[in-house]
Amino acid sequence: MLELTENSKETIFVKLGGSAITHKEKEFQENLSVIDLSSSQISELYEDFKLILAHGGGGFAHPVAEKHNVSKGIEKCKPIGLAKTRSALQNLNSIVVKSLISHKVPAITISPYSCSKMENGRFTEFNLSPIHKSHKIGAVPLLHGDIVYDSVKGCSIASTEMIFSHLSTRITPKRIVIGTNVDGVFWNNPDSGKRELVEEINSGNLAEVLSAVEESKTSDVTGGMRHKIEELYNISKHNIEIFIVNLSKKNYLSGAILGKPELSTRIKAGE
């Protein structure tokens, strides 16, 4: 009989952002050095926490989804567009899994397409059993941004932030770490007129940050940085601390998982 010890561990959600783990300006090119650096840090900590990992689609899935108009539903993208986008996601996922396993992290892929349902772009169902079973046997669940069956549109894009938002209402994490290719959220500060890192996003500056935040110049069918900030801010209302960190810098990810990031944007509602 299995001895369950994971219940005493803190739950941490970790996203390996597509902008960091791929070269988004080039289709189908993984950034293996960043993937391996992330895997090595996760390897050091996964036994101390209940980690729920996820990764974005980056330069693998976003260009394909955009080309086939997947965000507009099955009538526009057709089944072949859905299939091609998911194939691209699965190709990237296999690279991430291979890296994690090479660093002795027992990662098990759980595809939202296979265990969830949406209605007009919002989750109505999400089977948590595969996540719980993975933790029960000592494995690390690995989700990813995905295309999910939608009862209204036929299919909808589910960003990692949307997945975390839904999961956080049912599996309360201690914190959420969002890994990107920069040190956090940058904006053109209206006071100084300079490009600056936003160290904290809270109720006092949320609207101002959303209006001035820098957006990626590459394809992003999930809504870009503004969408991410809005989803994460809503999650933080439930007393969940959130850090956005740079995956390309050594120990930034592990520091954030431990709640002590070296440099980041912190999102905290209510202050």
XYZ file of C-alpha atoms in Angstrom:
271
model
C 0.000 0.000 0.000
C 1.286 3.467 -0.941
C 2.411 5.723 1.890
C 1.068 9.167 1.053
C 3.459 11.872 2.177
C 2.794 14.518 -0.438
C -0.140 16.075 1.434
C 2.278 17.889 3.749
C 4.110 19.483 0.830
C 3.356 22.918 -0.565
C 1.820 22.988 -4.036
C 3.612 25.163 -6.590
C 2.494 25.803 -10.165
C 5.368 26.412 -12.587
C 5.083 27.567 -16.184
C 7.904 27.214 -18.671
C 6.879 30.008 -21.030
C 6.939 29.506 -24.764
C 8.887 32.744 -25.244
C 11.737 31.232 -23.228
C 11.759 27.569 -24.224
C 11.471 28.285 -27.953
C 12.812 30.892 -30.339
C 9.405 32.440 -31.067
C 10.710 34.443 -33.998
C 11.642 31.147 -35.685
C 9.127 28.368 -36.179
C 9.801 24.970 -34.594
C 13.093 25.872 -32.921
C 13.395 24.927 -29.276
C 15.725 26.789 -26.924
C 17.310 23.701 -25.465
C 19.756 25.530 -23.207
C 16.868 27.224 -21.374
C 14.845 24.009 -21.238
C 17.797 22.133 -19.750
C 18.586 24.929 -17.282
C 14.965 24.850 -16.108
C 14.969 21.066 -15.869
C 18.123 21.069 -13.751
C 16.582 23.496 -11.242
C 13.325 21.545 -11.103
C 15.358 18.381 -10.500
C 16.821 19.900 -7.341
C 13.419 20.779 -5.867
C 10.664 18.511 -7.161
C 10.868 16.094 -4.230
C 10.356 18.953 -1.748
C 7.124 20.273 -3.287
C 4.007 19.121 -5.084
C 4.862 20.696 -8.410
C 2.396 21.115 -11.238
C 4.408 22.016 -14.316
C 3.116 23.429 -17.574
C 4.613 24.891 -20.714
C 3.460 27.239 -23.432
C 3.348 26.600 -27.167
C 5.853 29.246 -28.249
C 7.217 29.137 -31.769
C 5.836 25.634 -32.252
C 2.087 26.082 -31.677
C 1.329 29.807 -31.964
C 2.209 30.274 -35.668
C 0.243 27.156 -36.630
C -2.786 28.193 -34.567
C -2.677 31.675 -36.062
C -2.375 30.353 -39.618
C -5.451 28.142 -39.163
C -7.562 30.638 -37.177
C -7.929 28.203 -34.287
C -9.042 30.978 -31.912
C -12.202 31.421 -34.018
C -13.406 27.865 -33.452
C -13.758 24.661 -35.407
C -15.781 26.171 -38.285
C -12.839 28.412 -39.164
C -9.876 26.205 -38.324
C -11.462 22.918 -39.437
C -10.400 19.618 -37.831
C -7.126 19.631 -39.775
C -6.128 22.992 -38.248
C -6.863 21.638 -34.791
C -4.853 18.495 -35.518
C -1.844 20.400 -36.893
C -1.763 22.750 -33.898
C -1.945 19.908 -31.401
C 0.752 18.043 -33.313
C 3.036 21.060 -32.954
C 2.272 21.202 -29.218
C 3.033 17.525 -28.824
C 6.354 17.898 -30.625
C 7.428 20.624 -28.190
C 6.085 18.646 -25.255
C 8.218 15.639 -26.187
C 11.328 17.855 -26.125
C 10.449 19.248 -22.681
C 9.668 15.783 -21.290
C 12.921 14.377 -22.640
C 14.895 17.148 -20.943
C 13.106 16.717 -17.611
C 13.613 12.959 -17.626
C 17.289 13.373 -18.532
C 17.566 15.401 -15.309
C 15.824 12.629 -13.326
C 12.481 14.439 -13.071
C 9.664 11.857 -13.499
C 7.485 14.092 -15.651
C 4.148 12.740 -16.909
C 2.342 14.697 -19.627
C -1.322 15.453 -18.987
C -2.960 17.075 -22.011
C -5.914 19.350 -21.197
C -7.561 18.279 -24.470
C -8.015 14.812 -23.008
C -9.374 15.783 -19.590
C -11.260 19.079 -19.879
C -14.093 20.917 -21.584
C -14.831 24.577 -22.247
C -17.880 26.686 -23.013
C -17.278 29.773 -25.110
C -13.638 29.935 -24.054
C -13.961 29.209 -20.321
C -13.434 25.921 -18.524
C -16.545 24.067 -17.379
C -14.875 20.714 -16.685
C -11.370 19.612 -15.748
C -10.673 16.099 -14.508
C -8.058 16.409 -11.756
C -7.638 12.672 -11.285
C -4.531 12.365 -13.536
C -2.813 15.148 -11.549
C -3.651 13.588 -8.184
C -2.601 10.119 -9.343
C 0.718 11.451 -10.626
C 1.480 13.012 -7.237
C 0.338 9.867 -5.455
C 2.991 7.752 -7.168
C 5.734 10.393 -6.900
C 5.587 11.626 -10.497
C 5.435 15.258 -11.632
C 2.425 16.251 -13.762
C 3.281 18.297 -16.839
C 0.464 20.172 -18.547
C 0.669 22.556 -21.477
C -1.317 25.230 -23.246
C -3.737 23.394 -25.487
C -6.738 23.359 -27.794
C -9.755 22.089 -25.867
C -13.217 20.905 -26.936
C -15.699 23.774 -26.620
C -19.450 23.109 -26.477
C -20.177 26.419 -28.261
C -17.243 26.974 -30.653
C -16.180 23.374 -31.201
C -12.696 24.179 -29.912
C -11.006 26.931 -27.901
C -7.448 27.863 -27.071
C -6.602 27.319 -23.413
C -3.557 29.305 -22.351
C -1.423 28.062 -19.474
C -2.622 31.060 -17.436
C -6.246 30.038 -18.038
C -5.412 26.501 -16.969
C -3.690 27.739 -13.808
C -6.604 30.088 -13.109
C -9.079 27.215 -13.196
C -6.872 24.789 -11.288
C -6.144 27.330 -8.549
C -9.830 27.350 -7.568
C -9.644 23.606 -6.873
C -5.992 22.946 -6.010
C -4.791 25.924 -3.998
C -1.094 26.543 -4.707
C 1.202 28.338 -2.310
C 2.637 30.244 -5.238
C 2.779 30.349 -9.015
C 5.967 30.903 -10.994
C 5.739 32.094 -14.590
C 8.991 31.684 -16.487
C 9.650 33.947 -19.479
C 12.573 35.208 -21.576
C 12.839 38.518 -19.662
C 13.195 39.550 -16.017
C 9.484 40.205 -15.559
C 6.909 42.684 -16.845
C 8.298 45.827 -18.469
C 6.455 49.037 -19.155
C 7.099 52.510 -20.410
C 6.851 54.340 -17.118
C 4.602 57.379 -17.665
C 6.368 59.298 -14.875
C 9.956 58.828 -16.010
C 9.316 58.100 -19.681
C 11.755 55.183 -19.393
C 11.438 51.448 -20.008
C 11.427 49.879 -16.566
C 10.817 46.587 -14.814
C 7.589 46.587 -12.832
C 8.643 45.081 -9.506
C 5.084 44.602 -8.266
C 1.643 44.737 -9.860
C -1.138 45.474 -7.382
C -4.537 47.159 -7.201
C -2.877 50.577 -7.110
C -1.087 50.276 -10.456
C -2.864 47.474 -12.365
C -4.782 49.708 -14.785
C -1.737 51.862 -15.466
C 0.485 48.826 -16.088
C -2.055 47.232 -18.439
C -2.192 50.410 -20.524
C 1.591 50.755 -20.774
C 2.886 47.179 -20.755
C 5.186 46.012 -23.540
C 3.706 43.387 -25.851
C 5.626 40.729 -27.739
C 6.209 41.368 -31.428
C 5.884 37.647 -32.215
C 2.722 35.610 -32.688
C 0.671 35.008 -29.523
C -2.809 33.564 -30.050
C -3.526 33.476 -26.305
C -3.887 37.235 -25.928
C -0.371 38.398 -25.119
C 1.039 39.899 -21.932
C -2.106 41.838 -21.024
C -4.134 38.627 -20.989
C -1.502 36.958 -18.836
C -1.414 39.799 -16.322
C -5.213 39.914 -16.037
C -5.516 36.159 -15.488
C -2.665 36.108 -12.968
C -3.951 39.150 -11.094
C -7.338 37.466 -10.652
C -5.596 34.354 -9.313
C -3.617 36.446 -6.828
C -6.890 37.660 -5.268
C -7.050 34.253 -3.539
C -3.922 34.997 -1.494
C -1.638 33.202 -3.946
C 1.750 34.795 -4.550
C 2.866 35.001 -8.151
C 6.295 35.697 -9.618
C 7.265 36.301 -13.247
C 10.938 35.451 -13.741
C 13.612 34.974 -16.381
C 14.222 31.305 -17.225
C 17.471 32.033 -19.041
C 19.255 33.113 -15.850
C 20.783 30.586 -13.485
C 18.870 29.969 -10.236
C 16.108 32.480 -11.012
C 13.544 29.686 -11.393
C 14.608 27.778 -8.284
C 14.677 30.996 -6.256
C 11.113 31.798 -7.288
C 9.898 28.262 -6.511
C 11.344 28.742 -3.027
C 9.587 32.111 -2.755
C 12.822 34.113 -2.880
C 13.308 35.276 -6.483
C 16.483 37.185 -7.284
C 14.674 39.472 -9.716
C 11.043 39.346 -10.800
C 7.686 40.980 -11.154
C 5.451 40.067 -8.252
C 1.679 40.107 -8.741
C -0.318 40.732 -5.616
C -3.954 41.833 -5.529
C -5.368 43.964 -2.767
C -2.391 46.221 -2.148
